PDB file of C-alpha atoms in Angstrom:
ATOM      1  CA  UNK S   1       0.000   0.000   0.000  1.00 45.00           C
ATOM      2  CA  UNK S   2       3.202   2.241   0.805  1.00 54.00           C
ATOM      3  CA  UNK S   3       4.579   1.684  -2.794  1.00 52.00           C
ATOM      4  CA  UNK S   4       1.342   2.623  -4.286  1.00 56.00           C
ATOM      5  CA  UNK S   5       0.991   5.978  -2.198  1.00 56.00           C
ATOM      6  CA  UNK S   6       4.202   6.733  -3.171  1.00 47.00           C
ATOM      7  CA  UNK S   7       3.654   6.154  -6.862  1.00 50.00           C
ATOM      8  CA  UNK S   8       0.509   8.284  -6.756  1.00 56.00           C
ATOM      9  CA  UNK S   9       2.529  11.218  -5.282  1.00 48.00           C
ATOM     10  CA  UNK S  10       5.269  10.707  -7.802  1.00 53.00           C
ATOM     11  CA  UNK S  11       2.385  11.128 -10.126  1.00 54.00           C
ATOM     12  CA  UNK S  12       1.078  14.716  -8.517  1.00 54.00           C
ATOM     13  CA  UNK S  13       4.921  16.150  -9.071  1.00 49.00           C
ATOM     14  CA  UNK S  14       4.208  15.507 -12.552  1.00 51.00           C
ATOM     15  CA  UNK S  15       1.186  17.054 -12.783  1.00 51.00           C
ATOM     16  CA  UNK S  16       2.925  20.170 -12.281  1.00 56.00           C
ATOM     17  CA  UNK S  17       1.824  22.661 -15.079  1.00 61.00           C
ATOM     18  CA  UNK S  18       4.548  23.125 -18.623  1.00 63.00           C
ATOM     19  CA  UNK S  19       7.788  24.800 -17.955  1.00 66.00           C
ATOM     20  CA  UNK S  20       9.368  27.612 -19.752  1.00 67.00           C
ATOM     21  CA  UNK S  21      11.756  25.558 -22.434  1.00 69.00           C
ATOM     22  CA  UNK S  22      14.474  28.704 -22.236  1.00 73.00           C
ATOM     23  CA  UNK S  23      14.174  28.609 -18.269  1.00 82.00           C
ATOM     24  CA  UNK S  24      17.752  29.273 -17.373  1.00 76.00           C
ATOM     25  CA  UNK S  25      17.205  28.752 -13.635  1.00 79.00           C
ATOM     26  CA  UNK S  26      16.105  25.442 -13.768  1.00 79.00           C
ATOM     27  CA  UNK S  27      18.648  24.235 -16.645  1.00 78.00           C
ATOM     28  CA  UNK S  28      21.369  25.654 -14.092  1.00 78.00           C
ATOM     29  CA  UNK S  29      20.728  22.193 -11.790  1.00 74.00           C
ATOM     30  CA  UNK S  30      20.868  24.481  -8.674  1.00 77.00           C
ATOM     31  CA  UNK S  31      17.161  24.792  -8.256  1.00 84.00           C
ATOM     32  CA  UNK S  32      17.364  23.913  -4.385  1.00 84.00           C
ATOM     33  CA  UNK S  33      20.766  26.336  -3.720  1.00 90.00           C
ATOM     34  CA  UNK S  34      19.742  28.512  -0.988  1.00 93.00           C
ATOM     35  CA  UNK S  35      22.963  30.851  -2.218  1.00 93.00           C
ATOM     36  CA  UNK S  36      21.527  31.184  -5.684  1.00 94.00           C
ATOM     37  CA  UNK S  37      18.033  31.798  -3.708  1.00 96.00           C
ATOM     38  CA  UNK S  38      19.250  34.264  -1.732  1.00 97.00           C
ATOM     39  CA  UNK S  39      21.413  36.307  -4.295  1.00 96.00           C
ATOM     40  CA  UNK S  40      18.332  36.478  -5.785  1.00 96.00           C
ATOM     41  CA  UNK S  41      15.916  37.991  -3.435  1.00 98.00           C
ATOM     42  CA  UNK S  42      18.543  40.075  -2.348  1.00 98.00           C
ATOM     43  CA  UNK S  43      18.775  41.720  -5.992  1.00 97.00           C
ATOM     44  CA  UNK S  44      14.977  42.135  -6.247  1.00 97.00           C
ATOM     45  CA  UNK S  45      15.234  43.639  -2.821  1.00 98.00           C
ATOM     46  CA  UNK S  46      17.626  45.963  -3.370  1.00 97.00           C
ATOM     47  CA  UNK S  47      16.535  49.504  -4.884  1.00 96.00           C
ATOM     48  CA  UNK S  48      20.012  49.839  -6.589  1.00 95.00           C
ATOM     49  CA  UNK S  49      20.251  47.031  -8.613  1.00 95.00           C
ATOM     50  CA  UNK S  50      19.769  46.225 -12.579  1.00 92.00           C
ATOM     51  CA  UNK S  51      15.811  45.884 -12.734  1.00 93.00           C
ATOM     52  CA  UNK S  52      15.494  49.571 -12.590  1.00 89.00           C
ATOM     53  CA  UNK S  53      12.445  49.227 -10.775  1.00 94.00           C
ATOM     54  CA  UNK S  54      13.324  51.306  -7.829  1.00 95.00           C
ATOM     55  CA  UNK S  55      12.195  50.372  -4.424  1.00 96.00           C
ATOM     56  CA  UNK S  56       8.931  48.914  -5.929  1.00 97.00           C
ATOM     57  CA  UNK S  57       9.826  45.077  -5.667  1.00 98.00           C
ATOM     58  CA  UNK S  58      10.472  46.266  -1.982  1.00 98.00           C
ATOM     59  CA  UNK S  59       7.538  47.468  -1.551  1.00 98.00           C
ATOM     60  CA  UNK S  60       5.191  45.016  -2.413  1.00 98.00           C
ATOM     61  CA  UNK S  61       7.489  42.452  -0.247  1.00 98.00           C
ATOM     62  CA  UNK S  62       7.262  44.915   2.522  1.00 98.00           C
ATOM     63  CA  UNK S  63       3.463  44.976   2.161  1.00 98.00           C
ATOM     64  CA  UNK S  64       3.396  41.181   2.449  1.00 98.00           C
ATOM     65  CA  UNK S  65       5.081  41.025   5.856  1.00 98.00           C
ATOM     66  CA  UNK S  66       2.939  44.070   6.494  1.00 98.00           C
ATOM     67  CA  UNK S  67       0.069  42.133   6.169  1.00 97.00           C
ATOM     68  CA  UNK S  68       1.027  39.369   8.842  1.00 96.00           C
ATOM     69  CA  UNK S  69       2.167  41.923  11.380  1.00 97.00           C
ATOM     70  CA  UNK S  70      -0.178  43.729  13.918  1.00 95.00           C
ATOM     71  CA  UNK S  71      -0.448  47.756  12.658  1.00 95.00           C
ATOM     72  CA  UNK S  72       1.533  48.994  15.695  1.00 93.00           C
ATOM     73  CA  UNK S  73       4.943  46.859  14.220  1.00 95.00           C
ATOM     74  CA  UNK S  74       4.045  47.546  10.385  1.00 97.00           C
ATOM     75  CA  UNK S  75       7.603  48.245   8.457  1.00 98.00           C
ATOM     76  CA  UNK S  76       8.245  51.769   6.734  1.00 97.00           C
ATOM     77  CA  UNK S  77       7.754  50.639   2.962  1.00 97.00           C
ATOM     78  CA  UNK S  78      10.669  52.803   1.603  1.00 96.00           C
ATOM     79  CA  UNK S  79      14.221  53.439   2.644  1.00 96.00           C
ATOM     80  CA  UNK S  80      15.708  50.054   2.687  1.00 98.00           C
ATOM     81  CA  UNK S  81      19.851  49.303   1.941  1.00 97.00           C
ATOM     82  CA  UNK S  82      19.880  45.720   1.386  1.00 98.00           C
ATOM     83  CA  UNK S  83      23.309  43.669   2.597  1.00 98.00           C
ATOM     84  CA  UNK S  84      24.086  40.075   1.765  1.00 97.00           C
ATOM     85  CA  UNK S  85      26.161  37.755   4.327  1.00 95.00           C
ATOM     86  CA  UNK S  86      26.318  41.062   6.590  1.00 94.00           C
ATOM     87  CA  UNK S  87      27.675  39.428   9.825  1.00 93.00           C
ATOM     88  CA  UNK S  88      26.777  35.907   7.978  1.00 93.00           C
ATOM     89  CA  UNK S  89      23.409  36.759   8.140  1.00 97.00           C
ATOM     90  CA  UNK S  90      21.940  35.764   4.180  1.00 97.00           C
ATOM     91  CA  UNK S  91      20.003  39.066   3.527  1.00 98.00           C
ATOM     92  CA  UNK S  92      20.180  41.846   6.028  1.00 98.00           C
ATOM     93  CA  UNK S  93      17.727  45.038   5.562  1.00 98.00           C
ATOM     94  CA  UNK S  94      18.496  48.463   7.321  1.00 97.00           C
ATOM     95  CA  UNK S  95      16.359  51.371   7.374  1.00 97.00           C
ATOM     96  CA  UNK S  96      18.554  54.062   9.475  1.00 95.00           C
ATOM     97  CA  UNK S  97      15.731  57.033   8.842  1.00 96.00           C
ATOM     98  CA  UNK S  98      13.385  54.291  11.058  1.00 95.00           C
ATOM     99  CA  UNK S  99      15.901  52.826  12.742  1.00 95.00           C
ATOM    100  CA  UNK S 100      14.658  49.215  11.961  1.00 96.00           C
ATOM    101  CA  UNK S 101      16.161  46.118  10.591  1.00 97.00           C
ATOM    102  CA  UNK S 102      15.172  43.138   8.572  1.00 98.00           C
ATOM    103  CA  UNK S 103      17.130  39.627   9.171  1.00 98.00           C
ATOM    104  CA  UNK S 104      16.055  37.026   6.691  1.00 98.00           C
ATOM    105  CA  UNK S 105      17.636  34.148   7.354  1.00 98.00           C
ATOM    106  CA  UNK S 106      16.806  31.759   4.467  1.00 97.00           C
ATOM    107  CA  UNK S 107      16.866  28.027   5.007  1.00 95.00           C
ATOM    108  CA  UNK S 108      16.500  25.529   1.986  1.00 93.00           C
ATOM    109  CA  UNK S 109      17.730  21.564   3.165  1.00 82.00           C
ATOM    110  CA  UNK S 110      20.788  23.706   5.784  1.00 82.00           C
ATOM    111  CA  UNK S 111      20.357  22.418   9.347  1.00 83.00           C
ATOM    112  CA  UNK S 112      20.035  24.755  11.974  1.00 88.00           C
ATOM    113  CA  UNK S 113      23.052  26.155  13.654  1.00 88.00           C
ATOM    114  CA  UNK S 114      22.989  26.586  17.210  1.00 89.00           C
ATOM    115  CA  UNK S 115      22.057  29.415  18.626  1.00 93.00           C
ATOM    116  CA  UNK S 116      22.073  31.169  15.014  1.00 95.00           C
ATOM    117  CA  UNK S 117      19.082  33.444  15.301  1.00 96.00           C
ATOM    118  CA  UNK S 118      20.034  34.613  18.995  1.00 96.00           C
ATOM    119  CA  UNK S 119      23.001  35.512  17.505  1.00 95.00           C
ATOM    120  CA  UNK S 120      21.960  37.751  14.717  1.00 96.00           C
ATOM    121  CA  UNK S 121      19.135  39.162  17.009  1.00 95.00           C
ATOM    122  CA  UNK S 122      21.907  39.722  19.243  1.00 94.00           C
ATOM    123  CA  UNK S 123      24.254  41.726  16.905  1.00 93.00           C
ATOM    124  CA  UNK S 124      21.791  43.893  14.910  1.00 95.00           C
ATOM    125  CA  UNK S 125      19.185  44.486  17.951  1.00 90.00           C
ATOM    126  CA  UNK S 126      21.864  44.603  20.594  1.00 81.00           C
ATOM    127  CA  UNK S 127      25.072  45.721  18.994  1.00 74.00           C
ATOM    128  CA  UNK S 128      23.885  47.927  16.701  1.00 78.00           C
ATOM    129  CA  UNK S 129      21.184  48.851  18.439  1.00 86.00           C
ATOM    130  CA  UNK S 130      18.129  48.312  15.518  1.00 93.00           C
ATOM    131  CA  UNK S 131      14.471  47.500  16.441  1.00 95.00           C
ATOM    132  CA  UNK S 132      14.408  44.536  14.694  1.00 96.00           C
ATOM    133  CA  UNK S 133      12.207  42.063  12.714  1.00 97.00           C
ATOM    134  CA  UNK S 134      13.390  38.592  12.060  1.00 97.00           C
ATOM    135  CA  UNK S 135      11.941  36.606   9.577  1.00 98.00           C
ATOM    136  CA  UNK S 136      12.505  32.819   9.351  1.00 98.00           C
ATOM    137  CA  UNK S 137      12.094  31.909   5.162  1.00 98.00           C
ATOM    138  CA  UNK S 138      12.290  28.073   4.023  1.00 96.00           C
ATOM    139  CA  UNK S 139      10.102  25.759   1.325  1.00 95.00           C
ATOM    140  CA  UNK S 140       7.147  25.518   3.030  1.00 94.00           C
ATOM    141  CA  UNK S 141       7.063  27.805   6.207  1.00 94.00           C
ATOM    142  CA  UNK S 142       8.410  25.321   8.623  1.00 93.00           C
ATOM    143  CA  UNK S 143       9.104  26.944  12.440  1.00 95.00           C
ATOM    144  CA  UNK S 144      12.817  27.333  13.385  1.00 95.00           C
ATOM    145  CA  UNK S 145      14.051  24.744  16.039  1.00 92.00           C
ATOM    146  CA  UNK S 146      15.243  25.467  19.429  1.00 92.00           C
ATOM    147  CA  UNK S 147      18.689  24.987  19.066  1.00 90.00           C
ATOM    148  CA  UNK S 148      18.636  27.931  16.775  1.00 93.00           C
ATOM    149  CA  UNK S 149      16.397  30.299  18.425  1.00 96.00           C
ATOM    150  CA  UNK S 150      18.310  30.075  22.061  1.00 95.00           C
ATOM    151  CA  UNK S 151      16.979  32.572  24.147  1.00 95.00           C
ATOM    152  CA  UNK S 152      14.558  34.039  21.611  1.00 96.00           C
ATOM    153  CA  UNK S 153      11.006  32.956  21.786  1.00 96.00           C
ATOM    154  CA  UNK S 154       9.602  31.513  18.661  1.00 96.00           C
ATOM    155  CA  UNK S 155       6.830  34.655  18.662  1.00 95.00           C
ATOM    156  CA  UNK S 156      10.137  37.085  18.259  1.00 96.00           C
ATOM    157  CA  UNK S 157      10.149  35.347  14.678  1.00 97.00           C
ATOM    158  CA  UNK S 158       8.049  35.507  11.669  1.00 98.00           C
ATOM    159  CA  UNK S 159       7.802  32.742   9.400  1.00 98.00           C
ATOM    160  CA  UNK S 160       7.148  32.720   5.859  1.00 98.00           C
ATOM    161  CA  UNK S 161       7.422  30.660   2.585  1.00 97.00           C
ATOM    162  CA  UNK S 162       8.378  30.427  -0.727  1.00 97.00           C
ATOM    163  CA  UNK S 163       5.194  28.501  -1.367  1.00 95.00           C
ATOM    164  CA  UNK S 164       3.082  31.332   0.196  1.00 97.00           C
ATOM    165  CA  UNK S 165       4.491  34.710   0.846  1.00 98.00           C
ATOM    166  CA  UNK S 166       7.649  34.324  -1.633  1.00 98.00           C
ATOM    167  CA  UNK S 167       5.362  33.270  -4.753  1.00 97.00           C
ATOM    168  CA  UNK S 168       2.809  35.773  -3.834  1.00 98.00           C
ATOM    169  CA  UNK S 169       5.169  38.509  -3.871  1.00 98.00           C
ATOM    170  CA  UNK S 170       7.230  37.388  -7.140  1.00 98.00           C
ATOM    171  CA  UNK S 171       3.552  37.201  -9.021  1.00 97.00           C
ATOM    172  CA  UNK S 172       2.652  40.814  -7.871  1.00 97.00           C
ATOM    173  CA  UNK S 173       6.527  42.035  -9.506  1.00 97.00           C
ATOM    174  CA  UNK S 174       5.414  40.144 -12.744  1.00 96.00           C
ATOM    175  CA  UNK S 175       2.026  42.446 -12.436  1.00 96.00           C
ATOM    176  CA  UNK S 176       4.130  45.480 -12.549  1.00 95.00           C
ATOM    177  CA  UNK S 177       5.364  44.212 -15.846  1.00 95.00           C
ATOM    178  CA  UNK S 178       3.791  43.839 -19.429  1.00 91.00           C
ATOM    179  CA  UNK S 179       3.992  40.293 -20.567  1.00 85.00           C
ATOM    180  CA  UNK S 180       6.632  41.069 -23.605  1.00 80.00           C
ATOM    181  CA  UNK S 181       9.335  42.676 -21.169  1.00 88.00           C
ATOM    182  CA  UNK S 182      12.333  41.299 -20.136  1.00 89.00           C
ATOM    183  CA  UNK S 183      11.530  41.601 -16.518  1.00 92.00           C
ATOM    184  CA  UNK S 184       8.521  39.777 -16.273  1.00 93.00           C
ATOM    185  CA  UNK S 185      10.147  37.150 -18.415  1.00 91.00           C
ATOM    186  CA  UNK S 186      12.777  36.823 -15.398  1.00 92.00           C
ATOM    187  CA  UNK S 187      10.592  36.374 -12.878  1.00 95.00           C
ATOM    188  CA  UNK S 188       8.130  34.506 -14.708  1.00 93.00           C
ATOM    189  CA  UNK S 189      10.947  31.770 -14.511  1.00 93.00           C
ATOM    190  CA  UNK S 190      11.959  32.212 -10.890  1.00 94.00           C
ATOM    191  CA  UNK S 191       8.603  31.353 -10.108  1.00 94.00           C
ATOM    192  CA  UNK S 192       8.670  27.731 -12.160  1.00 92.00           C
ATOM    193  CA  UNK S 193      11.931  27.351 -10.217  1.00 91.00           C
ATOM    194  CA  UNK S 194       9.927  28.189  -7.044  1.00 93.00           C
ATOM    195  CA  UNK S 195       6.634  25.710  -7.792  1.00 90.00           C
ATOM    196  CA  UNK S 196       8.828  23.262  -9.221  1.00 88.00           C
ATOM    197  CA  UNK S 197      11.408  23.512  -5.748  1.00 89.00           C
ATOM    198  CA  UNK S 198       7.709  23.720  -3.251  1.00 90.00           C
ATOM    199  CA  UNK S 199       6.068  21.283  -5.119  1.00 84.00           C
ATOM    200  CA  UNK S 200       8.715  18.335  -4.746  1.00 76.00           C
ATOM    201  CA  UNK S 201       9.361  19.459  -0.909  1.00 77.00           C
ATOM    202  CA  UNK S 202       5.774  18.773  -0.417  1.00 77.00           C
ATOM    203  CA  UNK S 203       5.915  15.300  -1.872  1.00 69.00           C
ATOM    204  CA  UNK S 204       8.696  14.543  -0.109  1.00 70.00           C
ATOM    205  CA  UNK S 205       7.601  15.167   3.240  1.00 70.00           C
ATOM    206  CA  UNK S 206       4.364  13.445   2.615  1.00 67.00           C
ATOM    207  CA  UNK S 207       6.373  10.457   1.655  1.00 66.00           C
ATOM    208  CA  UNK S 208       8.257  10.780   4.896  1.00 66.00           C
ATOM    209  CA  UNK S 209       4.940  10.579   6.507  1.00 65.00           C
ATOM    210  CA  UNK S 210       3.365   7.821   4.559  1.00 64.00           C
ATOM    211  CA  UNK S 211       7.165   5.947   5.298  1.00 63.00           C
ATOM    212  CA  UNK S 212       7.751   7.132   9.068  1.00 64.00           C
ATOM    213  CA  UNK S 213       4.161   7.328  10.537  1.00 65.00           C
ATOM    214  CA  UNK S 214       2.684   4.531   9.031  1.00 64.00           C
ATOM    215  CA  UNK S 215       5.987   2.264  11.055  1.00 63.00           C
ATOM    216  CA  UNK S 216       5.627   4.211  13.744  1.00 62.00           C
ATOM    217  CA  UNK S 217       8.522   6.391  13.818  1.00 59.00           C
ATOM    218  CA  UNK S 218       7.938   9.686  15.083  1.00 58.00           C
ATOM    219  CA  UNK S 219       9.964  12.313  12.651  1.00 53.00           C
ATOM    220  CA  UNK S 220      10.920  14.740  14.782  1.00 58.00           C
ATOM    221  CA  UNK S 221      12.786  12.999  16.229  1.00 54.00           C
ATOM    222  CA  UNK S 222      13.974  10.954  13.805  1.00 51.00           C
ATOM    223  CA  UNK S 223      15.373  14.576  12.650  1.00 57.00           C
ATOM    224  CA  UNK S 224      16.643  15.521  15.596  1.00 57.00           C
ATOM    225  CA  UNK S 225      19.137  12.995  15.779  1.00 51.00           C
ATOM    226  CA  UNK S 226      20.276  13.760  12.707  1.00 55.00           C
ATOM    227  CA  UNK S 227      20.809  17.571  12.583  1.00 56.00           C
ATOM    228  CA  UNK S 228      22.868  16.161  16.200  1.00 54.00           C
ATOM    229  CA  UNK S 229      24.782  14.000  14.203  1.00 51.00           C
ATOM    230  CA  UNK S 230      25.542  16.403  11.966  1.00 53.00           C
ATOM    231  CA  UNK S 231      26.584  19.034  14.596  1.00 55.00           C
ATOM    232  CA  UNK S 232      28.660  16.171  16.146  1.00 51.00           C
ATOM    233  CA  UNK S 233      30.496  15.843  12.902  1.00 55.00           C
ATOM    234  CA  UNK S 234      31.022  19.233  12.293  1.00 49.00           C
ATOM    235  CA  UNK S 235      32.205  19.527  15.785  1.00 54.00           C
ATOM    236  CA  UNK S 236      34.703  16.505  15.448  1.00 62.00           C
ATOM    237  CA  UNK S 237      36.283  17.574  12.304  1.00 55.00           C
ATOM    238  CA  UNK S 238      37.434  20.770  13.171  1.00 56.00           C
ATOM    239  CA  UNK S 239      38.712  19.996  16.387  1.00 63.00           C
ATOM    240  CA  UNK S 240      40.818  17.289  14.232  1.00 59.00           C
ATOM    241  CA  UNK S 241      41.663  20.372  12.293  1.00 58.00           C
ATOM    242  CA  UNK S 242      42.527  22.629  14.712  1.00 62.00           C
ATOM    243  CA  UNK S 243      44.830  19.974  16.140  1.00 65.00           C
ATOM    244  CA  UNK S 244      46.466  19.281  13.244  1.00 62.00           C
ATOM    245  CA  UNK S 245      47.237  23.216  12.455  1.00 63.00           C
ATOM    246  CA  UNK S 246      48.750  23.940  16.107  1.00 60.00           C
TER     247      UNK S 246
END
């Protein structure tokens, strides 16, 4: 019965609508690199860059996190100097005139580092002394885990998704845009690369489910050995390494 389940899911990925035959992004083979993902939103972000669309790409992303904030912490639309791997955080917004700050920290298939969002809190809220708003981005709007939020509460963090907020805000840039320009031709194909990247996360985890819950094998924790495996190997190696250099 398994098999069969699995099949018919294989069968929904599939289903996904025709694909751009010139789509660069997915002919590139990097359609899950959350560097290539994050160099991207960065440059729609950012006011300065090639698009010559100003701040409005900004904007309407703005609006978005606007909309899933109460009114007294909505974000000042304009005014926005975008950084990327600013103190190793992937895209870093400031807006000195408001004195606010925007940490995206963008997670596609990257295990949580320990104590990573305390830390950037820490250095652009209590170093530099920003009000700030941290948003949490991955596939399908999964929370952070503990290990990474420290001594942050998980309602200090926003969490979004390239299957909800990110699509939503590339379709409204594509609206700004007649169908025969370049730029809507661009991020026409960023969003294939972002159904076709959403779409086979969501298969995969329900195959995970049909595969761990159906033998009884709670995932979560199934997981959370792993990421501490992985932390242990990290860990192991460059002690070895350190070692080895003294």
């Amino acid at each position: 019965m398994e098999i069969k389940e699995i099949i018919d899911l294989g069968n929904k990925f599939h289903s996904i609508p025709p694909l751009s035959r010139m789509n660069i992004f997915l002919r590139t083979k990097k359609v899950r690199s959350e560097l290539s993902h994050s160099n991207i939103l960065a440059y729609f972000l950012d006011h300065t860059e090639a698009h010559q669309t100003g701040s409005k790409y900004s904007e309407l992303f703005i609006g978005i996190i606007n909309n899933r904030l109460p009114l007294d912490e909505h974000l000042p639309l304009q005014n926005w100097e975008v950084y990327r791997e600013s103190q190793n955080i992937d895209i870093l917004m400031i807006n000195k005139i408001e004195n606010k700050a925007i940490i995206i920290e963008n997670k596609i298939g990257a295990i949580d580092q320990e104590k990573q969002l305390e830390r950037y809190h820490r250095a652009i809220h209590g170093d530099a002394n920003y009000n700030v708003k941290l948003i949490y981005l991955t596939l399908l709007g999964d929370p952070p885990s503990a290990d990474s939020l420290g001594a942050l509460s998980l309602n200090q963090v926003l969490c979004i998704s390239y299957i909800g907020e990110i699509k939503a805000w590339i379709e409204m840039c594509m609206g700004l845009h007649k169908e025969n320009e370049e730029s809507y031709f661009g991020l026409k194909h960023y969003l294939e690369c972002i159904i076709v990247m959403t779409q086979g996360e969501k298969i995969q985890k329900e195959i995970r489910n049909i595969v761990f819950e159906k033998n009884g094998i709670d995932f979560d924790i199934h997981r959370s050995i792993e990421r501490a495996g992985m932390r242990y190997c990290h860990y192991t190696f460059f002690e070895k390494l350190k070692a080895e250099l003294k």
